[in-house]
């Protein structure tokens, strides 16, 4: 177990190390989780003169930052604002995003001489790689006097008169304030655990339902049989599900669909819900078909005008019953085909789960936290930040910005 189960209350006894010797293991702040939010929080608190200890069970620092953005770390988005986030209380993130903006993080990046570029839609990436962001945050912590311990497990957390007592593999630790930045359930192969949610429940904080988000969707068998041979094909579409609507590329896979449009819409999709794809988002399909009525051209060839790969056009038209010549379509069939092109309905049978999810949707309920400080309303000195909280951003740097903003706010108040 990466983080051991914690129960009960620690006795108020002297702090000792694993050899039984007295040590000064009292801190102002202990931050659990040395990822994006935890590093930001620890550095911020340390810069205020707080004595900070940063703990993590992993051997490598900030592994999720390391693998993000194809190794180049999409570290923020220029357009990050509250309506780019999902939460039971969509306004909760307003305060943190206002207190620490994308421009604030960009200023830190520039101060450290890290070259970056905008890829598209406000998404900022490192030129040289994600290691630069990790090194920057590590240096910020070092300059702030933050003490860090990796490969440290926690078996018990309890309230004591002085704040919080943690039973760990390095002995008993104490702090006035405890910040939980343990992330969600996404990408368990690099160490994700439910520790943060268990700790919230221990202290009586409610959770909202947890599901994989920013995740590929899978097809039912009949759809998979048709489209799995098209794995690798990508199309520009507009995807809709629930209240979500995104214009991006869809990528067909052996199991279903992925790509930016699908990852985005997956946060809005729920089991049993249809997914609607506009396969010709820039055209009027009915007018286009009307103009070509009577043509000897195969519809699959004509769709090449919209940069459709022929093998996808043929497979899709076969499935919809329209793999024929344009001249063979009557008025009613043209309308039906146009409807299918603009509103192709697919009913996924699920997602590829937390192993492929970039983030976790849901988490510690924002009703239990202060939006101005990130502290639990009814548990003084206990803070939750980053992915463990019920705040989930869009694809494209929004979740990192939430990590920086929530981490900064907690660091200023813990």
XYZ file of C-alpha atoms in Angstrom:
414
model
C 0.000 0.000 0.000
C 1.420 3.340 -1.011
C -0.167 5.300 1.782
C -1.246 3.165 4.720
C -4.712 3.408 6.183
C -5.014 5.922 8.990
C -7.398 5.697 11.921
C -7.759 6.828 15.501
C -6.058 9.522 17.502
C -2.331 9.846 18.233
C -1.256 10.210 21.835
C 0.270 13.557 22.748
C 3.767 12.163 23.341
C 7.333 13.331 22.509
C 8.273 13.287 18.844
C 10.871 10.601 18.115
C 12.556 9.201 15.020
C 12.488 5.551 13.982
C 15.413 4.824 16.349
C 13.559 6.225 19.329
C 15.683 9.375 19.623
C 14.101 12.775 20.265
C 14.068 14.978 17.199
C 12.651 18.362 16.344
C 9.999 17.122 13.944
C 7.557 19.935 14.642
C 6.649 22.046 11.622
C 4.388 24.975 10.934
C 3.046 23.258 7.814
C 3.154 19.730 6.431
C 2.150 19.373 2.779
C 1.249 15.838 1.679
C 1.888 15.366 -2.030
C 4.871 16.723 -3.965
C 3.072 17.318 -7.236
C 2.086 20.573 -8.918
C -0.240 21.901 -6.203
C 1.910 20.653 -3.324
C 5.118 22.177 -4.658
C 3.420 25.517 -5.241
C 1.864 25.511 -1.775
C 5.106 24.527 -0.027
C 7.132 27.202 -1.830
C 4.537 29.888 -1.095
C 4.263 28.998 2.588
C 8.044 28.809 2.919
C 8.432 32.235 1.355
C 6.193 33.565 4.136
C 8.691 32.284 6.687
C 6.745 29.168 7.616
C 8.679 26.004 8.520
C 7.440 23.595 5.848
C 7.826 19.858 5.296
C 6.794 18.404 1.930
C 6.060 14.644 1.967
C 5.447 12.150 -0.837
C 5.316 8.367 -1.088
C 6.849 8.393 -4.587
C 10.540 8.129 -5.395
C 10.402 10.718 -8.212
C 9.316 14.307 -7.763
C 6.226 15.532 -9.644
C 5.926 12.604 -12.028
C 2.615 13.882 -13.421
C 4.262 17.145 -14.438
C 7.073 15.136 -16.017
C 4.800 13.169 -18.369
C 2.356 15.977 -19.145
C 1.976 17.530 -22.571
C 3.993 14.816 -24.251
C 6.909 15.697 -21.975
C 6.708 19.434 -22.648
C 4.207 20.355 -19.905
C 1.217 22.430 -20.958
C 1.750 24.473 -17.793
C -1.139 26.948 -18.065
C -3.741 28.445 -20.355
C -3.956 32.156 -21.117
C -7.745 32.014 -20.980
C -8.207 30.144 -17.695
C -11.315 31.425 -15.952
C -14.019 29.936 -13.757
C -16.324 28.800 -16.568
C -13.597 26.492 -17.909
C -13.974 24.289 -14.818
C -16.511 21.673 -13.743
C -17.660 21.484 -10.131
C -20.828 21.146 -8.114
C -20.150 24.821 -7.376
C -18.702 26.222 -10.629
C -18.052 29.598 -8.974
C -15.839 28.138 -6.233
C -12.608 28.470 -8.227
C -13.156 32.181 -8.988
C -11.332 33.427 -5.903
C -8.208 31.291 -6.275
C -7.924 32.008 -10.020
C -8.185 35.731 -9.266
C -5.591 35.581 -6.487
C -3.056 33.742 -8.651
C -3.536 34.140 -12.414
C -1.896 32.543 -15.465
C 0.128 35.746 -15.803
C 1.499 35.255 -12.287
C 2.769 31.786 -13.142
C 4.129 32.977 -16.488
C 6.085 35.644 -14.596
C 7.718 32.909 -12.505
C 8.517 30.896 -15.634
C 10.136 33.938 -17.233
C 12.044 34.773 -14.063
C 13.642 31.349 -14.264
C 14.539 31.845 -17.919
C 12.309 29.033 -19.204
C 11.465 29.365 -22.896
C 7.872 28.591 -23.841
C 5.409 28.913 -26.706
C 1.673 29.002 -27.318
C 0.602 25.913 -29.224
C -3.079 26.814 -29.783
C -6.111 28.085 -27.922
C -4.022 29.753 -25.217
C -2.137 26.550 -24.348
C 1.420 27.328 -23.180
C 4.145 24.657 -23.437
C 7.823 24.562 -22.476
C 10.210 24.680 -25.423
C 12.717 22.364 -23.752
C 10.611 19.989 -21.669
C 8.651 19.513 -18.470
C 11.791 18.952 -16.386
C 12.309 22.721 -16.483
C 9.031 23.326 -14.641
C 9.871 20.680 -12.034
C 13.337 22.179 -11.516
C 11.818 25.655 -11.201
C 9.367 24.596 -8.489
C 12.045 22.581 -6.720
C 14.323 25.627 -6.695
C 11.502 27.840 -5.401
C 11.044 25.387 -2.525
C 14.779 25.209 -1.844
C 15.097 28.994 -1.699
C 12.113 29.117 0.659
C 13.757 26.624 3.032
C 11.238 23.842 2.436
C 12.325 20.442 3.747
C 11.314 17.550 1.487
C 11.090 13.821 2.144
C 10.265 11.399 -0.679
C 9.390 7.697 -0.307
C 7.644 8.423 2.980
C 4.510 6.502 3.893
C 1.835 7.700 6.297
C -0.004 5.225 8.519
C -2.064 7.574 10.673
C -3.216 11.202 10.806
C -4.919 12.760 13.820
C -5.825 16.060 15.391
C -3.840 16.947 18.512
C -3.734 20.053 20.658
C -0.862 21.532 18.648
C -2.514 20.834 15.286
C -1.876 17.532 13.505
C 0.180 14.441 14.253
C 1.260 12.065 11.497
C 2.619 8.578 12.049
C 5.038 8.001 9.177
C 7.895 5.801 8.044
C 10.289 8.547 9.242
C 8.722 8.783 12.678
C 5.998 10.912 14.168
C 5.616 14.376 12.633
C 3.597 17.336 13.836
C 2.393 20.555 12.317
C 0.028 23.409 13.033
C -1.403 23.134 9.501
C -1.847 20.155 7.194
C -2.263 20.565 3.430
C -3.521 17.638 1.356
C -2.289 17.788 -2.234
C -2.343 14.087 -3.038
C -4.115 14.315 -6.402
C -6.854 12.058 -7.685
C -7.163 8.514 -8.995
C -5.940 9.180 -12.524
C -2.832 7.406 -13.829
C -2.400 4.894 -10.960
C 0.650 3.481 -12.734
C 2.652 6.489 -11.515
C 1.377 6.259 -7.959
C -2.155 7.688 -7.696
C -4.000 6.562 -4.554
C -7.292 7.410 -2.779
C -5.387 8.764 0.237
C -6.703 12.323 0.000
C -10.321 11.200 -0.252
C -9.914 8.834 2.712
C -8.413 11.627 4.773
C -11.274 13.961 3.874
C -13.800 11.339 4.975
C -11.899 10.736 8.216
C -12.362 14.394 9.116
C -16.005 14.457 8.038
C -15.678 16.278 4.713
C -18.126 15.089 2.032
C -17.058 13.910 -1.413
C -18.761 14.335 -4.745
C -18.861 11.265 -7.059
C -15.510 10.329 -8.602
C -15.135 9.401 -12.281
C -12.317 9.400 -14.848
C -12.192 12.625 -16.881
C -10.286 13.832 -19.928
C -10.342 10.183 -20.945
C -10.895 8.208 -24.192
C -14.338 6.667 -24.690
C -14.950 3.070 -25.743
C -17.413 1.685 -28.313
C -19.920 -1.121 -28.075
C -18.824 -4.242 -29.935
C -20.774 -3.517 -33.111
C -19.254 -0.038 -33.467
C -15.798 -1.267 -32.503
C -15.945 -3.939 -35.231
C -16.684 -1.242 -37.808
C -14.243 1.437 -36.696
C -11.331 -0.329 -35.005
C -9.701 -0.947 -38.417
C -9.630 2.860 -38.740
C -7.390 3.305 -35.687
C -5.221 6.356 -36.270
C -7.728 8.255 -38.415
C -8.342 11.808 -37.176
C -11.117 14.269 -38.126
C -11.982 17.839 -37.192
C -15.395 17.689 -35.490
C -17.678 19.410 -33.041
C -18.490 17.040 -30.177
C -21.493 17.410 -27.876
C -22.602 15.591 -24.727
C -24.767 16.969 -21.962
C -23.934 20.663 -21.567
C -20.522 20.279 -23.197
C -19.588 21.322 -26.739
C -16.048 21.329 -28.149
C -14.549 21.890 -31.584
C -11.363 19.829 -31.889
C -10.040 16.656 -33.520
C -11.446 13.205 -32.843
C -9.068 10.243 -33.097
C -10.362 6.755 -33.815
C -8.672 4.002 -31.797
C -8.884 0.214 -31.600
C -11.282 0.566 -28.655
C -13.301 3.675 -29.506
C -12.568 7.366 -29.816
C -9.987 9.708 -28.340
C -8.318 12.970 -29.356
C -8.853 16.462 -27.895
C -12.570 16.686 -28.749
C -13.335 13.398 -27.003
C -11.105 14.031 -23.995
C -12.880 17.353 -23.499
C -16.386 15.994 -23.905
C -15.677 12.983 -21.664
C -15.930 15.266 -18.636
C -19.562 15.919 -19.572
C -20.474 12.438 -20.797
C -22.243 10.024 -18.449
C -22.940 6.301 -18.861
C -25.928 5.673 -21.123
C -25.631 9.100 -22.753
C -25.320 9.579 -26.508
C -22.383 11.428 -27.996
C -23.190 13.681 -30.952
C -20.481 14.477 -33.512
C -20.816 17.126 -36.197
C -18.573 15.645 -38.880
C -18.830 18.724 -41.124
C -18.713 21.626 -38.662
C -17.863 24.250 -41.310
C -20.319 23.204 -44.006
C -24.050 23.099 -44.720
C -24.297 19.428 -45.627
C -27.793 19.641 -47.063
C -26.883 22.533 -49.370
C -23.646 20.805 -50.358
C -25.507 17.615 -51.289
C -28.169 19.598 -53.178
C -25.506 21.274 -55.307
C -24.150 17.853 -56.290
C -27.468 16.109 -56.902
C -27.240 14.075 -60.107
C -23.445 13.717 -59.953
C -21.915 10.383 -60.917
C -19.298 10.826 -58.181
C -19.222 8.417 -55.262
C -20.172 10.132 -52.012
C -17.031 8.666 -50.391
C -14.889 10.432 -53.000
C -16.856 13.679 -52.737
C -16.240 13.805 -48.973
C -12.536 14.053 -49.745
C -13.304 17.736 -50.307
C -13.512 17.965 -46.503
C -10.221 16.080 -46.040
C -11.931 12.862 -45.033
C -9.640 9.831 -45.431
C -11.311 7.589 -48.019
C -11.245 4.489 -45.822
C -13.099 6.367 -43.100
C -15.626 7.760 -45.587
C -16.351 4.297 -46.955
C -16.659 2.680 -43.520
C -18.868 5.463 -42.174
C -21.123 5.541 -45.247
C -21.443 1.746 -45.172
C -22.533 1.953 -41.539
C -25.057 4.704 -42.293
C -26.321 3.037 -45.481
C -25.177 5.737 -47.914
C -22.159 4.248 -49.696
C -23.396 5.090 -53.192
C -23.201 7.745 -55.887
C -24.524 11.254 -55.332
C -27.062 10.788 -58.158
C -28.617 7.852 -56.290
C -29.793 10.064 -53.427
C -33.326 11.364 -53.493
C -34.415 14.491 -51.602
C -35.405 12.520 -48.499
C -32.103 10.610 -48.480
C -30.105 13.824 -48.911
C -31.821 15.237 -45.844
C -31.164 12.034 -43.900
C -27.496 11.998 -44.884
C -27.119 15.680 -44.013
C -28.652 14.981 -40.612
C -26.189 12.132 -40.031
C -23.223 14.240 -41.122
C -24.099 17.042 -38.731
C -25.491 14.947 -35.894
C -23.871 11.521 -35.925
C -25.066 9.830 -32.755
C -22.826 7.312 -31.063
C -23.516 5.668 -27.717
C -20.211 4.804 -26.007
C -20.255 1.912 -23.578
C -17.746 3.449 -21.176
C -14.334 5.028 -20.768
C -10.811 3.616 -20.729
C -10.747 4.321 -17.004
C -8.293 5.956 -14.650
C -5.272 4.380 -16.366
C -5.908 6.584 -19.411
C -7.633 9.521 -17.673
C -5.681 12.741 -17.298
C -7.667 13.846 -14.239
C -10.373 12.772 -11.803
C -13.778 14.429 -11.971
C -15.274 15.113 -8.526
C -13.549 15.063 -5.161
C -13.644 16.879 -1.835
C -16.826 18.916 -1.888
C -16.276 22.640 -2.267
C -19.140 23.144 0.180
C -16.737 22.015 2.905
C -13.916 24.393 1.919
C -13.282 28.126 1.956
C -12.843 29.410 -1.584
C -10.596 32.213 -0.275
C -8.170 30.016 1.693
C -8.826 26.350 0.680
C -9.155 25.472 4.371
C -11.847 23.096 5.597
C -14.636 25.198 7.079
C -15.142 22.971 10.132
C -11.599 21.615 10.598
C -9.146 24.451 11.399
C -5.712 24.086 9.853
C -6.720 21.394 7.324
C -6.439 22.359 3.644
C -7.209 20.545 0.388
C -5.813 21.697 -2.965
C -5.407 20.609 -6.564
C -7.016 17.572 -8.166
C -8.279 16.080 -4.884
C -10.840 18.924 -4.759
C -14.078 18.888 -6.783
C -12.708 21.294 -9.405
C -11.850 19.855 -12.827
C -10.576 21.947 -15.713
C -10.774 21.574 -19.461
C -7.958 20.034 -21.453
C -5.151 22.461 -22.281
C -3.361 23.703 -19.151
C -6.436 24.529 -17.080
C -5.828 21.842 -14.456
C -2.244 22.936 -13.908
C -3.456 26.489 -13.441
C -5.898 25.247 -10.807
C -2.973 23.498 -9.090
C -0.903 26.706 -9.088
C -3.814 28.898 -7.953
C -5.176 26.630 -5.223
C -1.642 25.842 -4.040
C -0.751 29.516 -3.824
C -3.928 30.391 -1.913
C -3.401 27.623 0.621
C 0.278 28.558 0.912
C -0.687 32.110 1.785
C -3.059 30.969 4.520
C -1.672 27.779 6.053
